[in-house]
Amino acid sequence: DTEVTQTPKHLVMGMTNKKSLKCEQHMGHRAMYWYKQKAKKPPELMFVYSYEKLSINESVPSRFSPECPNSSLLNLHLHALQPEDSALYLCASSPQGAHYEQYFGPGTRLTVT
Amino acid sequence: KQEVTQIPAALSVPEGENLVLNCSFTDSAIYNLQWFRQDPGKGLTSLLLIQSSQREQTSGRLNASLDKSSGRSTLYIAASQPGDSATYLCALRGRRSNYKLTFGKGTLLTVNP
């Protein structure tokens, strides 16, 4: 099973809302990632978790708050977002180590109104 | 800083044609290179992973090559089909930033029936 699942598929939220994105994998991968992708652009790395600990934050605004409660689950908590944060949010996972491929989920399409 | 360029940005071919997508990079200090396919509004599907020590990888009608000395990779698609229509992205995992995938901007492929 090489599947990464993400929920919800679509999310519309106001600028004062709080919402969360969820990502799950059962491949035993110990590295998990959040990416943001704007239309017609490549994905941009946001966060990396390694063994459930945050190892990389690519200078992401604090209105995005990641969480890795266990080795299979990755959350992205959203609060006070701006319309320019509307994008496709992709989760990925890989075995720990630089030589392994990353597996991506289907993404959550986020619209901030 | 690693820069990844994909040429052409868009390609339209008739069904059945063999085609080559190009990816060039500026820093040859890489762990590996990964080719992805992305359908509109969807996540990334990993197609092939080539380690820095390898010259090529094959999967079905796809063949990817890697030449680190010239900073180039190609993705060869044999006997193209309309279902191959998608955006193809190459991404490098560099030795100087080993968690980060650096993406090209992609090639939008359209295979016409």
Coordinates of C-alpha atoms in Angstrom, one line a residue:
Chain A
D1 CA 0.0 0.0 0.0
T2 CA 1.7 3.2 -1.2
E3 CA -1.2 5.5 -0.3
V4 CA -1.2 8.8 1.4
T5 CA -4.7 10.1 2.2
Q6 CA -5.8 13.6 2.9
T7 CA -9.0 15.1 4.2
P8 CA -10.9 17.1 3.4
K9 CA -10.7 17.2 -0.4
H10 CA -12.0 20.7 -0.5
L11 CA -12.3 23.4 2.2
V12 CA -13.7 26.9 2.1
M13 CA -13.0 29.0 5.1
G14 CA -13.4 32.6 6.2
M15 CA -10.5 34.7 7.4
T16 CA -11.6 34.4 11.0
N17 CA -12.2 30.6 11.0
K18 CA -10.0 27.9 12.5
K19 CA -9.8 24.6 10.5
S20 CA -7.5 21.7 10.2
L21 CA -6.1 19.6 7.4
K22 CA -5.4 15.9 8.0
C23 CA -2.9 13.5 6.3
E24 CA -2.5 9.8 7.0
Q25 CA -0.1 7.1 5.8
H26 CA 0.3 3.5 6.9
M27 CA 3.5 2.7 5.0
G28 CA 5.7 3.0 8.2
H29 CA 7.3 6.2 6.8
R30 CA 9.0 8.3 9.5
A31 CA 9.4 11.5 7.4
M32 CA 6.3 13.5 6.6
Y33 CA 6.0 16.8 4.7
W34 CA 3.5 19.6 4.0
Y35 CA 3.7 21.4 0.6
K36 CA 1.7 24.4 -0.8
Q37 CA 1.0 24.6 -4.5
K38 CA -0.4 27.6 -6.2
A39 CA -2.0 27.3 -9.7
K40 CA 0.5 26.5 -12.5
K41 CA 3.4 26.6 -10.0
P42 CA 5.4 23.7 -8.6
P43 CA 4.9 22.6 -5.0
E44 CA 6.7 24.6 -2.3
L45 CA 7.9 22.9 0.9
M46 CA 6.4 24.2 4.1
F47 CA 7.3 21.8 6.9
V48 CA 9.1 18.5 7.4
Y49 CA 8.6 16.1 10.3
S50 CA 11.2 13.5 11.1
Y51 CA 10.3 10.8 13.7
E52 CA 7.3 13.0 14.8
K53 CA 9.5 16.0 15.5
L54 CA 9.5 19.2 13.4
S55 CA 12.8 19.3 11.7
I56 CA 12.2 22.0 9.0
N57 CA 10.0 25.1 8.9
E58 CA 10.5 26.9 5.7
S59 CA 9.7 30.3 7.3
V60 CA 6.0 29.7 7.1
P61 CA 3.7 32.3 8.8
S62 CA 2.5 31.3 12.3
R63 CA -1.1 31.2 11.0
F64 CA -0.1 27.7 9.8
S65 CA 0.6 25.3 12.7
P66 CA 1.7 21.8 12.0
E67 CA 1.3 18.8 14.3
C68 CA 2.4 15.2 14.1
P69 CA 0.5 13.3 16.9
N70 CA 1.9 9.9 15.8
S71 CA 4.0 8.3 13.2
S72 CA 1.0 7.8 10.8
L73 CA -0.8 11.2 11.1
L74 CA 0.1 14.7 10.2
N75 CA -2.2 17.7 10.8
L76 CA -2.0 21.3 9.6
H77 CA -4.0 23.7 11.7
L78 CA -5.2 26.9 10.0
H79 CA -6.1 30.1 11.7
A80 CA -6.7 33.7 10.5
L81 CA -5.7 32.9 7.0
Q82 CA -5.6 35.4 4.1
P83 CA -7.1 35.0 0.7
E84 CA -3.6 34.6 -0.8
D85 CA -3.3 31.4 1.2
S86 CA -5.8 29.8 -1.1
A87 CA -4.0 26.9 -2.8
L88 CA -3.7 23.1 -3.0
Y89 CA -2.1 21.7 0.1
L90 CA -0.2 18.5 -0.4
C91 CA 1.1 16.1 2.1
A92 CA 3.9 13.6 1.4
S93 CA 5.7 10.9 3.2
S94 CA 8.9 8.9 2.8
P95 CA 11.2 6.6 4.6
Q96 CA 13.7 8.4 6.7
G97 CA 16.8 9.1 4.7
A98 CA 17.7 11.1 1.6
H99 CA 17.7 8.2 -0.9
Y100 CA 14.0 7.4 -0.8
E101 CA 11.2 8.6 -2.9
Q102 CA 8.4 10.8 -1.6
Y103 CA 4.8 9.7 -1.9
F104 CA 2.2 12.4 -2.2
G105 CA -1.4 12.5 -1.2
P106 CA -4.2 13.9 -3.5
G107 CA -4.2 17.3 -1.7
T108 CA -6.7 19.5 -0.1
R109 CA -8.0 22.4 -2.2
L110 CA -8.3 25.4 0.2
T111 CA -10.2 28.5 -0.6
V112 CA -10.0 31.4 1.9
T113 CA -12.9 34.0 1.5
Chain B
K1 CA 21.3 27.6 -5.1
Q2 CA 19.9 24.7 -7.1
E3 CA 17.8 25.7 -10.1
V4 CA 15.8 23.2 -12.1
T5 CA 14.5 24.0 -15.6
Q6 CA 12.1 22.0 -17.7
I7 CA 11.8 22.4 -21.4
P8 CA 9.4 22.6 -23.1
A9 CA 6.8 24.3 -20.9
A10 CA 4.1 22.7 -23.0
L11 CA 4.0 20.0 -25.6
S12 CA 1.2 18.7 -27.8
V13 CA 1.7 15.5 -29.8
P14 CA -0.6 13.0 -31.7
E15 CA -1.4 9.7 -30.1
G16 CA 1.2 7.0 -30.7
E17 CA 4.2 9.3 -30.9
N18 CA 7.4 8.7 -28.8
L19 CA 8.4 11.8 -26.9
V20 CA 11.1 13.2 -24.7
L21 CA 10.7 15.6 -21.8
N22 CA 13.8 17.5 -20.5
C23 CA 15.0 18.5 -17.1
S24 CA 18.2 20.4 -16.4
F25 CA 19.8 21.4 -13.2
T26 CA 22.7 23.6 -12.1
D27 CA 24.1 21.7 -9.1
S28 CA 25.2 18.1 -9.6
A29 CA 25.5 17.4 -5.9
I30 CA 22.3 15.4 -5.7
Y31 CA 21.1 12.3 -4.0
N32 CA 18.4 11.5 -6.6
L33 CA 16.0 12.8 -9.1
Q34 CA 12.3 12.0 -9.1
W35 CA 9.8 12.3 -12.0
F36 CA 6.2 13.0 -11.1
R37 CA 2.9 13.2 -13.0
Q38 CA 0.2 15.6 -11.9
D39 CA -3.3 15.7 -13.3
P40 CA -5.3 19.0 -13.0
G41 CA -6.2 19.7 -9.4
K42 CA -4.8 16.4 -8.2
G43 CA -1.8 15.3 -6.2
L44 CA 1.6 14.1 -7.5
T45 CA 2.1 10.6 -8.7
S46 CA 5.6 9.3 -8.5
L47 CA 6.7 7.8 -11.8
L48 CA 10.4 7.1 -11.5
L49 CA 13.2 7.7 -9.0
I50 CA 16.8 7.7 -10.2
Q51 CA 19.6 7.6 -7.6
S52 CA 22.7 9.7 -8.3
S53 CA 24.7 6.6 -9.0
Q54 CA 22.3 5.3 -11.7
R55 CA 22.1 6.2 -15.3
E56 CA 18.5 5.2 -16.0
Q57 CA 15.3 3.7 -14.7
T58 CA 12.5 2.1 -16.6
S59 CA 8.9 1.5 -15.8
G60 CA 6.6 0.2 -18.6
R61 CA 6.5 2.8 -21.4
L62 CA 8.6 5.2 -19.4
N63 CA 12.3 5.5 -19.3
A64 CA 14.2 8.2 -17.4
S65 CA 17.9 8.9 -17.7
L66 CA 20.3 10.9 -15.6
D67 CA 23.6 12.6 -16.6
K68 CA 25.0 14.4 -13.6
S69 CA 28.0 15.7 -15.5
S70 CA 25.9 17.6 -17.9
G71 CA 23.1 18.4 -15.4
R72 CA 20.4 16.8 -17.4
S73 CA 17.6 14.2 -17.1
T74 CA 15.2 13.1 -19.7
L75 CA 11.9 11.3 -19.5
Y76 CA 11.1 9.2 -22.5
I77 CA 7.5 8.2 -23.1
A78 CA 7.0 5.5 -25.7
A79 CA 3.8 5.1 -27.8
S80 CA 2.0 8.0 -26.1
Q81 CA -1.7 7.7 -25.3
P82 CA -4.4 10.4 -24.5
G83 CA -4.3 9.2 -20.9
D84 CA -0.7 10.4 -20.6
S85 CA -1.9 13.9 -20.8
A86 CA -0.8 15.7 -17.6
T87 CA 1.8 17.9 -16.2
Y88 CA 5.2 16.2 -15.7
L89 CA 7.5 17.5 -13.0
C90 CA 11.0 16.7 -12.2
A91 CA 12.4 17.2 -8.7
L92 CA 15.9 16.9 -7.2
R93 CA 16.9 16.0 -3.7
G94 CA 20.2 17.9 -3.3
R95 CA 23.1 17.0 -1.0
R96 CA 23.1 20.5 0.4
S97 CA 19.5 20.4 1.5
N98 CA 18.7 16.8 1.9
Y99 CA 15.1 16.9 2.9
K100 CA 14.0 19.4 0.3
L101 CA 12.9 18.5 -3.2
T102 CA 13.6 21.2 -5.7
F103 CA 11.0 21.2 -8.4
G104 CA 11.1 22.3 -12.0
K105 CA 8.0 24.2 -13.3
G106 CA 6.8 21.3 -15.2
T107 CA 5.9 20.3 -18.8
L108 CA 2.2 20.3 -19.7
L109 CA 1.8 17.3 -22.1
T110 CA -1.3 17.0 -24.3
V111 CA -1.7 13.8 -26.3
N112 CA -4.3 14.2 -29.0
P113 CA -6.4 11.2 -30.1

